[in-house]
Amino acid sequence: MKRELPVAGRQRAFSGIQPSGELHIGNYLGAVRNWVKMQDDYDLFICVVDLHAIIQPYDPSEMPELVFDMALTLMAAGIDPERATLFVQSDIPQHSELSWIFTTVTPIGDLERMTQYKEKSARLASVPAGLLAYPILQAADILLYLATVVPVGADQSQHVELTREIVRKWNARYGDYFPEPQALIGQAKRVLGLDGQAKMSKSLGNTIGLLESPEEIWEKLRPAYTDPARKTRKDPGNPFICNIFSLHQEFSSDEDIAWAQEGCQTAGIGCIDCKRRLGDNMIEELRPIRGRADELKANPERVQEALRQGADRCLGIAEQTMAEVKRRMGLDHVRSPSEAKVDAD
Ligand code: AMP
Ligand code: TRP
């Protein structure tokens, strides 16, 4: 089905997510839930960024399934391909092309200052250049579509700031063309993992997956870290330093939040009661997502069709952007394939 053109006046928003195999509640609360809400008010593009994912060693035979599963989970979480444009990065070759162009205006010092780069490179004996260039590809993702809004978790604001710097540098050389995009940080800025210490992240094994069963969710919540002051049930705690209470604020009603706060401060409830109520509320919110995922697993062609439709639309826009970029950079040597043929003859 041919999609309608975006309603005039809607801002274009772009975000990406790596096909890491699991969408967890940190991604959901920090980014995806926000994307779902934005679909009617923005011309929203959501990209499964497989070219970013290949910076880490991976098994090529698993990649297609990882990409498919991420797209499926996003649709289950509420991304509606009739309202948003869902696609896979490597389907659109212009992401890599624009990324190269931006490497020529990006200072290495800016890249070396990125927190994510510093953290990840410190753990590696040999650092691939792609890890350093990662934010340049991210800038290309956003700017290929001239997006002005980038809804992400707080950990990505530095990369969006660098995107703005790249815009200023490129525009200064080649004329005002790219807009400076703004990060839009979700309500849950930085969701901690079940260890209550580090950011929830698949690589740290401290996550709850969006499609996990009620039993699995409970198995993970039960031993989760709480305020260490609550050594026994009789010791009062401070809910404001407890990750379980933070999660209540995302998943629970105002009444349940007040109940958890008071119960913790007065030792009226035990941590296990607080976790059980949180678990029930979380399971309730995630239940329809699991249901939709099961439906899509039974009809995988719906996911494939969404990605095909997304790629079609993106390709049209990407070609226009690159034509203008190359024109401004003096790189449009051959204006059309038919002219090239004439020259060759
Ligand atoms: P990633 O899985 O790293 O590709 O992240 C996808 C999106 O989820 C990005 O917008 C991140 O900022 C966001 N995100 C990932 N982990 C968290 C977290 N623990 N808290 C909040 N947002 C997160
Ligand atoms: N770097 C982002 C992350 O790890 C993913 C991403 C890639 C992205 N390209 C993007 C986010 C463009 C926003 C816009 O979460």
GROMACS .gro file of C-alpha atoms and ligand atoms in nm:
model
  383
    1MET     CA    1   0.000   0.000   0.000
    2LYS     CA    2   0.129   0.346  -0.090
    3ARG     CA    3   0.170   0.558   0.220
    4GLU     CA    4   0.045   0.910   0.239
    5LEU     CA    5   0.281   1.202   0.233
    6PRO     CA    6   0.353   1.347   0.576
    7VAL     CA    7   0.114   1.615   0.693
    8ALA     CA    8   0.269   1.951   0.616
    9GLY     CA    9   0.414   2.130   0.916
   10ARG     CA   10   0.497   1.819   1.115
   11GLN     CA   11   0.853   1.815   1.236
   12ARG     CA   12   1.062   1.521   1.128
   13ALA     CA   13   1.198   1.307   1.411
   14PHE     CA   14   1.461   1.035   1.375
   15SER     CA   15   1.588   0.771   1.611
   16GLY     CA   16   1.785   0.450   1.589
   17ILE     CA   17   1.831   0.134   1.786
   18GLN     CA   18   2.087  -0.144   1.755
   19PRO     CA   19   1.965  -0.495   1.674
   20SER     CA   20   2.114  -0.627   1.994
   21GLY     CA   21   1.875  -0.919   2.033
   22GLU     CA   22   1.672  -0.788   2.320
   23LEU     CA   23   1.465  -0.478   2.372
   24HIS     CA   24   1.468  -0.421   2.748
   25ILE     CA   25   1.266  -0.197   2.976
   26GLY     CA   26   1.553   0.055   2.983
   27ASN     CA   27   1.517   0.104   2.606
   28TYR     CA   28   1.141   0.103   2.643
   29LEU     CA   29   1.117   0.364   2.919
   30GLY     CA   30   1.409   0.574   2.792
   31ALA     CA   31   1.319   0.582   2.425
   32VAL     CA   32   1.067   0.346   2.268
   33ARG     CA   33   0.765   0.449   2.478
   34ASN     CA   34   0.833   0.805   2.374
   35TRP     CA   35   0.853   0.709   2.005
   36VAL     CA   36   0.514   0.540   2.026
   37LYS     CA   37   0.361   0.856   2.172
   38MET     CA   38   0.519   1.077   1.904
   39GLN     CA   39   0.383   0.895   1.599
   40ASP     CA   40   0.086   1.123   1.538
   41ASP     CA   41   0.257   1.453   1.608
   42TYR     CA   42   0.584   1.399   1.423
   43ASP     CA   43   0.693   1.251   1.091
   44LEU     CA   44   0.879   0.979   1.279
   45PHE     CA   45   1.160   0.760   1.139
   46ILE     CA   46   1.280   0.460   1.338
   47CYS     CA   47   1.590   0.285   1.210
   48VAL     CA   48   1.734  -0.053   1.309
   49VAL     CA   49   2.103   0.035   1.295
   50ASP     CA   50   2.281  -0.281   1.184
   51LEU     CA   51   2.583  -0.087   1.050
   52HIS     CA   52   2.645   0.041   1.403
   53ALA     CA   53   2.602  -0.309   1.545
   54ILE     CA   54   2.876  -0.464   1.327
   55ILE     CA   55   3.142  -0.262   1.509
   56GLN     CA   56   3.137  -0.540   1.768
   57PRO     CA   57   3.234  -0.890   1.658
   58TYR     CA   58   2.918  -1.079   1.558
   59ASP     CA   59   2.802  -1.387   1.375
   60PRO     CA   60   2.679  -1.291   1.024
   61SER     CA   61   2.444  -1.588   1.015
   62GLU     CA   62   2.258  -1.444   1.315
   63MET     CA   63   2.229  -1.085   1.195
   64PRO     CA   64   1.916  -1.120   0.977
   65GLU     CA   65   1.724  -1.270   1.266
   66LEU     CA   66   1.845  -1.005   1.512
   67VAL     CA   67   1.730  -0.729   1.278
   68PHE     CA   68   1.396  -0.898   1.218
   69ASP     CA   69   1.339  -0.956   1.589
   70MET     CA   70   1.413  -0.594   1.672
   71ALA     CA   71   1.170  -0.471   1.407
   72LEU     CA   72   0.908  -0.716   1.532
   73THR     CA   73   0.952  -0.609   1.894
   74LEU     CA   74   0.929  -0.242   1.801
   75MET     CA   75   0.604  -0.307   1.618
   76ALA     CA   76   0.477  -0.507   1.916
   77ALA     CA   77   0.571  -0.218   2.144
   78GLY     CA   78   0.345   0.008   1.937
   79ILE     CA   79   0.545   0.143   1.641
   80ASP     CA   80   0.282   0.144   1.368
   81PRO     CA   81   0.425   0.132   1.014
   82GLU     CA   82   0.117   0.314   0.885
   83ARG     CA   83   0.204   0.614   1.099
   84ALA     CA   84   0.583   0.592   1.136
   85THR     CA   85   0.861   0.490   0.896
   86LEU     CA   86   1.037   0.179   1.023
   87PHE     CA   87   1.342   0.061   0.828
   88VAL     CA   88   1.686  -0.102   0.836
   89GLN     CA   89   1.996   0.115   0.803
   90SER     CA   90   2.191  -0.107   0.562
   91ASP     CA   91   1.898  -0.109   0.317
   92ILE     CA   92   1.981   0.255   0.241
   93PRO     CA   93   2.339   0.284   0.108
   94GLN     CA   94   2.340   0.664   0.143
   95HIS     CA   95   2.390   0.634   0.523
   96SER     CA   96   2.744   0.510   0.459
   97GLU     CA   97   2.803   0.762   0.182
   98LEU     CA   98   2.700   1.063   0.390
   99SER     CA   99   2.894   0.924   0.685
  100TRP     CA  100   3.216   0.933   0.481
  101ILE     CA  101   3.146   1.290   0.378
  102PHE     CA  102   3.103   1.389   0.743
  103THR     CA  103   3.432   1.223   0.844
  104THR     CA  104   3.600   1.497   0.641
  105VAL     CA  105   3.462   1.777   0.861
  106THR     CA  106   3.464   1.607   1.204
  107PRO     CA  107   3.760   1.680   1.435
  108ILE     CA  108   3.914   1.363   1.579
  109GLY     CA  109   3.942   1.538   1.917
  110ASP     CA  110   3.563   1.572   1.935
  111LEU     CA  111   3.524   1.199   1.870
  112GLU     CA  112   3.783   1.108   2.131
  113ARG     CA  113   3.594   1.308   2.391
  114MET     CA  114   3.275   1.099   2.359
  115THR     CA  115   3.197   0.914   2.684
  116GLN     CA  116   3.073   0.606   2.503
  117TYR     CA  117   3.395   0.589   2.301
  118LYS     CA  118   3.612   0.631   2.608
  119GLU     CA  119   3.426   0.360   2.797
  120LYS     CA  120   3.413   0.109   2.516
  121SER     CA  121   3.764   0.164   2.382
  122ALA     CA  122   3.914   0.127   2.732
  123ARG     CA  123   3.795  -0.235   2.736
  124LEU     CA  124   3.957  -0.326   2.401
  125ALA     CA  125   4.314  -0.423   2.318
  126SER     CA  126   4.266  -0.313   1.957
  127VAL     CA  127   4.017  -0.035   1.888
  128PRO     CA  128   3.845  -0.041   1.547
  129ALA     CA  129   3.825   0.296   1.372
  130GLY     CA  130   3.451   0.235   1.347
  131LEU     CA  131   3.416   0.275   1.723
  132LEU     CA  132   3.565   0.622   1.698
  133ALA     CA  133   3.359   0.708   1.389
  134TYR     CA  134   3.036   0.570   1.541
  135PRO     CA  135   2.883   0.915   1.611
  136ILE     CA  136   2.957   1.028   1.255
  137LEU     CA  137   2.742   0.748   1.117
  138GLN     CA  138   2.476   0.846   1.370
  139ALA     CA  139   2.490   1.207   1.243
  140ALA     CA  140   2.451   1.076   0.887
  141ASP     CA  141   2.146   0.872   0.993
  142ILE     CA  142   1.974   1.179   1.129
  143LEU     CA  143   2.078   1.431   0.865
  144LEU     CA  144   2.011   1.219   0.559
  145TYR     CA  145   1.644   1.279   0.641
  146LEU     CA  146   1.699   1.640   0.755
  147ALA     CA  147   1.542   1.546   1.087
  148THR     CA  148   1.517   1.819   1.350
  149VAL     CA  149   1.419   1.613   1.655
  150VAL     CA  150   1.605   1.310   1.794
  151PRO     CA  151   1.416   1.124   2.068
  152VAL     CA  152   1.673   0.923   2.267
  153GLY     CA  153   1.777   0.826   2.620
  154ALA     CA  154   2.004   1.065   2.811
  155ASP     CA  155   2.313   0.858   2.721
  156GLN     CA  156   2.282   0.977   2.360
  157SER     CA  157   2.266   1.354   2.415
  158GLN     CA  158   2.641   1.390   2.364
  159HIS     CA  159   2.616   1.223   2.023
  160VAL     CA  160   2.335   1.458   1.920
  161GLU     CA  161   2.543   1.755   2.034
  162LEU     CA  162   2.825   1.631   1.809
  163THR     CA  163   2.576   1.599   1.523
  164ARG     CA  164   2.500   1.969   1.567
  165GLU     CA  165   2.871   2.048   1.554
  166ILE     CA  166   2.902   1.847   1.231
  167VAL     CA  167   2.613   2.046   1.085
  168ARG     CA  168   2.782   2.374   1.172
  169LYS     CA  169   3.112   2.262   1.021
  170TRP     CA  170   2.959   2.127   0.700
  171ASN     CA  171   2.722   2.422   0.656
  172ALA     CA  172   3.010   2.666   0.706
  173ARG     CA  173   3.196   2.509   0.414
  174TYR     CA  174   2.915   2.425   0.177
  175GLY     CA  175   2.631   2.662   0.267
  176ASP     CA  176   2.331   2.638   0.497
  177TYR     CA  177   2.157   2.314   0.419
  178PHE     CA  178   2.136   2.080   0.718
  179PRO     CA  179   1.923   2.179   1.019
  180GLU     CA  180   2.071   2.150   1.370
  181PRO     CA  181   1.872   1.871   1.534
  182GLN     CA  182   1.766   1.875   1.900
  183ALA     CA  183   1.771   1.575   2.133
  184LEU     CA  184   1.439   1.498   2.299
  185ILE     CA  185   1.515   1.308   2.617
  186GLY     CA  186   1.242   1.073   2.744
  187GLN     CA  187   1.082   1.102   3.086
  188ALA     CA  188   1.286   0.810   3.224
  189LYS     CA  189   1.627   0.957   3.164
  190ARG     CA  190   1.857   0.678   3.270
  191VAL     CA  191   1.701   0.354   3.382
  192LEU     CA  192   1.922   0.157   3.618
  193GLY     CA  193   1.960  -0.218   3.593
  194LEU     CA  194   1.840  -0.470   3.850
  195ASP     CA  195   2.176  -0.436   4.025
  196GLY     CA  196   2.058  -0.084   4.114
  197GLN     CA  197   2.406   0.047   4.024
  198ALA     CA  198   2.475   0.065   3.651
  199LYS     CA  199   2.264   0.171   3.354
  200MET     CA  200   2.032  -0.108   3.242
  201SER     CA  201   2.215  -0.258   2.948
  202LYS     CA  202   2.217  -0.592   2.774
  203SER     CA  203   2.596  -0.616   2.794
  204LEU     CA  204   2.577  -0.595   3.175
  205GLY     CA  205   2.312  -0.868   3.209
  206ASN     CA  206   2.099  -0.651   3.441
  207THR     CA  207   1.790  -0.619   3.221
  208ILE     CA  208   1.426  -0.720   3.203
  209GLY     CA  209   1.333  -0.797   2.842
  210LEU     CA  210   1.016  -0.648   2.699
  211LEU     CA  211   0.888  -0.988   2.587
  212GLU     CA  212   0.972  -1.186   2.899
  213SER     CA  213   0.702  -1.399   3.060
  214PRO     CA  214   0.542  -1.303   3.394
  215GLU     CA  215   0.743  -1.583   3.560
  216GLU     CA  216   1.071  -1.460   3.413
  217ILE     CA  217   0.997  -1.103   3.517
  218TRP     CA  218   0.928  -1.211   3.872
  219GLU     CA  219   1.241  -1.429   3.889
  220LYS     CA  220   1.445  -1.121   3.799
  221LEU     CA  221   1.266  -0.872   4.022
  222ARG     CA  222   1.268  -1.090   4.334
  223PRO     CA  223   1.646  -1.066   4.400
  224ALA     CA  224   1.682  -0.708   4.262
  225TYR     CA  225   1.883  -0.455   4.461
  226THR     CA  226   1.700  -0.216   4.702
  227ASP     CA  227   1.803   0.038   4.966
  228PRO     CA  228   2.070  -0.148   5.171
  229ALA     CA  229   1.944   0.031   5.485
  230ARG     CA  230   1.650  -0.211   5.480
  231LYS     CA  231   1.840  -0.502   5.632
  232THR     CA  232   1.526  -0.647   5.788
  233ARG     CA  233   1.159  -0.583   5.731
  234LYS     CA  234   1.151  -0.355   6.037
  235ASP     CA  235   1.417  -0.114   5.909
  236PRO     CA  236   1.270   0.185   5.727
  237GLY     CA  237   1.425   0.280   5.392
  238ASN     CA  238   1.465   0.573   5.157
  239PRO     CA  239   1.255   0.510   4.847
  240PHE     CA  240   1.428   0.791   4.661
  241ILE     CA  241   1.752   0.597   4.639
  242CYS     CA  242   1.580   0.268   4.554
  243ASN     CA  243   1.560   0.152   4.194
  244ILE     CA  244   1.246  -0.050   4.263
  245PHE     CA  245   1.072   0.272   4.365
  246SER     CA  246   1.199   0.445   4.048
  247LEU     CA  247   1.044   0.165   3.845
  248HIS     CA  248   0.716   0.204   4.038
  249GLN     CA  249   0.710   0.563   3.913
  250GLU     CA  250   0.718   0.432   3.557
  251PHE     CA  251   0.477   0.142   3.582
  252SER     CA  252   0.243   0.207   3.877
  253SER     CA  253  -0.063   0.420   3.951
  254ASP     CA  254  -0.033   0.726   4.178
  255GLU     CA  255  -0.195   0.525   4.457
  256ASP     CA  256   0.055   0.243   4.431
  257ILE     CA  257   0.343   0.490   4.418
  258ALA     CA  258   0.218   0.659   4.737
  259TRP     CA  259   0.171   0.316   4.898
  260ALA     CA  260   0.527   0.213   4.812
  261GLN     CA  261   0.676   0.540   4.932
  262GLU     CA  262   0.498   0.540   5.266
  263GLY     CA  263   0.540   0.169   5.321
  264CYS     CA  264   0.913   0.193   5.264
  265GLN     CA  265   0.964   0.504   5.481
  266THR     CA  266   0.762   0.361   5.772
  267ALA     CA  267   0.869  -0.002   5.725
  268GLY     CA  268   0.500  -0.076   5.683
  269ILE     CA  269   0.577  -0.306   5.391
  270GLY     CA  270   0.872  -0.528   5.309
  271CYS     CA  271   1.079  -0.494   4.992
  272ILE     CA  272   0.930  -0.817   4.866
  273ASP     CA  273   0.574  -0.670   4.890
  274CYS     CA  274   0.691  -0.362   4.706
  275LYS     CA  275   0.850  -0.574   4.434
  276ARG     CA  276   0.546  -0.794   4.398
  277ARG     CA  277   0.318  -0.494   4.339
  278LEU     CA  278   0.569  -0.353   4.089
  279GLY     CA  279   0.589  -0.690   3.914
  280ASP     CA  280   0.210  -0.709   3.883
  281ASN     CA  281   0.190  -0.361   3.732
  282MET     CA  282   0.482  -0.420   3.497
  283ILE     CA  283   0.339  -0.750   3.379
  284GLU     CA  284   0.004  -0.577   3.311
  285GLU     CA  285   0.166  -0.302   3.101
  286LEU     CA  286   0.379  -0.548   2.906
  287ARG     CA  287   0.104  -0.807   2.849
  288PRO     CA  288  -0.042  -0.648   2.531
  289ILE     CA  289   0.309  -0.608   2.390
  290ARG     CA  290   0.374  -0.981   2.431
  291GLY     CA  291   0.037  -1.053   2.275
  292ARG     CA  292   0.112  -0.842   1.968
  293ALA     CA  293   0.457  -1.000   1.939
  294ASP     CA  294   0.298  -1.348   1.930
  295GLU     CA  295   0.062  -1.231   1.656
  296LEU     CA  296   0.347  -1.088   1.450
  297LYS     CA  297   0.555  -1.404   1.496
  298ALA     CA  298   0.266  -1.593   1.341
  299ASN     CA  299   0.254  -1.340   1.053
  300PRO     CA  300   0.618  -1.250   0.981
  301GLU     CA  301   0.528  -1.111   0.638
  302ARG     CA  302   0.374  -0.809   0.813
  303VAL     CA  303   0.713  -0.717   0.955
  304GLN     CA  304   0.887  -0.775   0.620
  305GLU     CA  305   0.629  -0.563   0.442
  306ALA     CA  306   0.670  -0.279   0.694
  307LEU     CA  307   1.047  -0.281   0.643
  308ARG     CA  308   1.011  -0.286   0.264
  309GLN     CA  309   0.767   0.003   0.272
  310GLY     CA  310   0.999   0.193   0.509
  311ALA     CA  311   1.302   0.137   0.285
  312ASP     CA  312   1.109   0.256  -0.023
  313ARG     CA  313   1.022   0.584   0.139
  314CYS     CA  314   1.371   0.635   0.285
  315LEU     CA  315   1.544   0.566  -0.043
  316GLY     CA  316   1.349   0.844  -0.214
  317ILE     CA  317   1.444   1.098   0.051
  318ALA     CA  318   1.806   0.977   0.075
  319GLU     CA  319   1.856   1.018  -0.300
  320GLN     CA  320   1.727   1.375  -0.287
  321THR     CA  321   1.950   1.468   0.006
  322MET     CA  322   2.261   1.318  -0.151
  323ALA     CA  323   2.193   1.487  -0.484
  324GLU     CA  324   2.187   1.823  -0.306
  325VAL     CA  325   2.491   1.743  -0.090
  326LYS     CA  326   2.694   1.639  -0.395
  327ARG     CA  327   2.582   1.942  -0.593
  328ARG     CA  328   2.694   2.174  -0.314
  329MET     CA  329   3.023   1.988  -0.277
  330GLY     CA  330   3.104   1.989  -0.649
  331LEU     CA  331   3.071   1.612  -0.664
  332ASP     CA  332   2.786   1.580  -0.914
  333HIS     CA  333   3.003   1.499  -1.213
  334VAL     CA  334   2.758   1.279  -1.395
  335ARG     CA  335   2.411   1.424  -1.386
  336SER     CA  336   2.215   1.118  -1.492
  337PRO     CA  337   2.291   0.761  -1.592
  338SER     CA  338   2.177   0.826  -1.949
  339GLU     CA  339   2.429   1.111  -1.987
  340ALA     CA  340   2.700   0.881  -1.852
  341LYS     CA  341   2.616   0.634  -2.122
  342VAL     CA  342   2.644   0.901  -2.392
  343ASP     CA  343   2.987   0.999  -2.257
  344ALA     CA  344   3.098   0.637  -2.254
  345ASP     CA  345   2.993   0.592  -2.616
  346AMP     P1  346   2.067   0.092   2.244
  346AMP     O1  347   2.009  -0.035   2.293
  346AMP     O2  348   2.194   0.129   2.315
  346AMP     O3  349   2.077   0.097   2.094
  346AMP     O4  350   1.967   0.208   2.287
  346AMP     C1  351   1.846   0.236   2.224
  346AMP     C2  352   1.776   0.353   2.291
  346AMP     O5  353   1.744   0.321   2.427
  346AMP     C3  354   1.862   0.480   2.298
  346AMP     O6  355   1.779   0.592   2.274
  346AMP     C4  356   1.913   0.481   2.438
  346AMP     O7  357   1.937   0.614   2.484
  346AMP     C5  358   1.799   0.418   2.516
  346AMP     N1  359   1.847   0.349   2.635
  346AMP     C6  360   1.925   0.237   2.638
  346AMP     N2  361   1.948   0.197   2.764
  346AMP     C7  362   1.884   0.286   2.845
  346AMP     C8  363   1.869   0.298   2.986
  346AMP     N3  364   1.923   0.212   3.072
  346AMP     N4  365   1.796   0.403   3.033
  346AMP     C9  366   1.737   0.491   2.947
  346AMP     N5  367   1.746   0.484   2.814
  346AMP    C10  368   1.818   0.383   2.762
  347TRP     N1  369   2.366   0.540   1.904
  347TRP     C1  370   2.229   0.507   1.934
  347TRP     C2  371   2.225   0.415   2.056
  347TRP     O1  372   2.318   0.344   2.083
  347TRP     C3  373   2.159   0.442   1.820
  347TRP     C4  374   2.150   0.531   1.700
  347TRP     C5  375   2.213   0.514   1.581
  347TRP     C6  376   2.075   0.650   1.689
  347TRP     N2  377   2.178   0.612   1.494
  347TRP     C7  378   2.095   0.697   1.556
  347TRP     C8  379   1.991   0.720   1.776
  347TRP     C9  380   2.035   0.815   1.512
  347TRP    C10  381   1.932   0.838   1.730
  347TRP    C11  382   1.953   0.886   1.599
  347TRP     O2  383   2.127   0.413   2.122
   0.00000   0.00000   0.00000
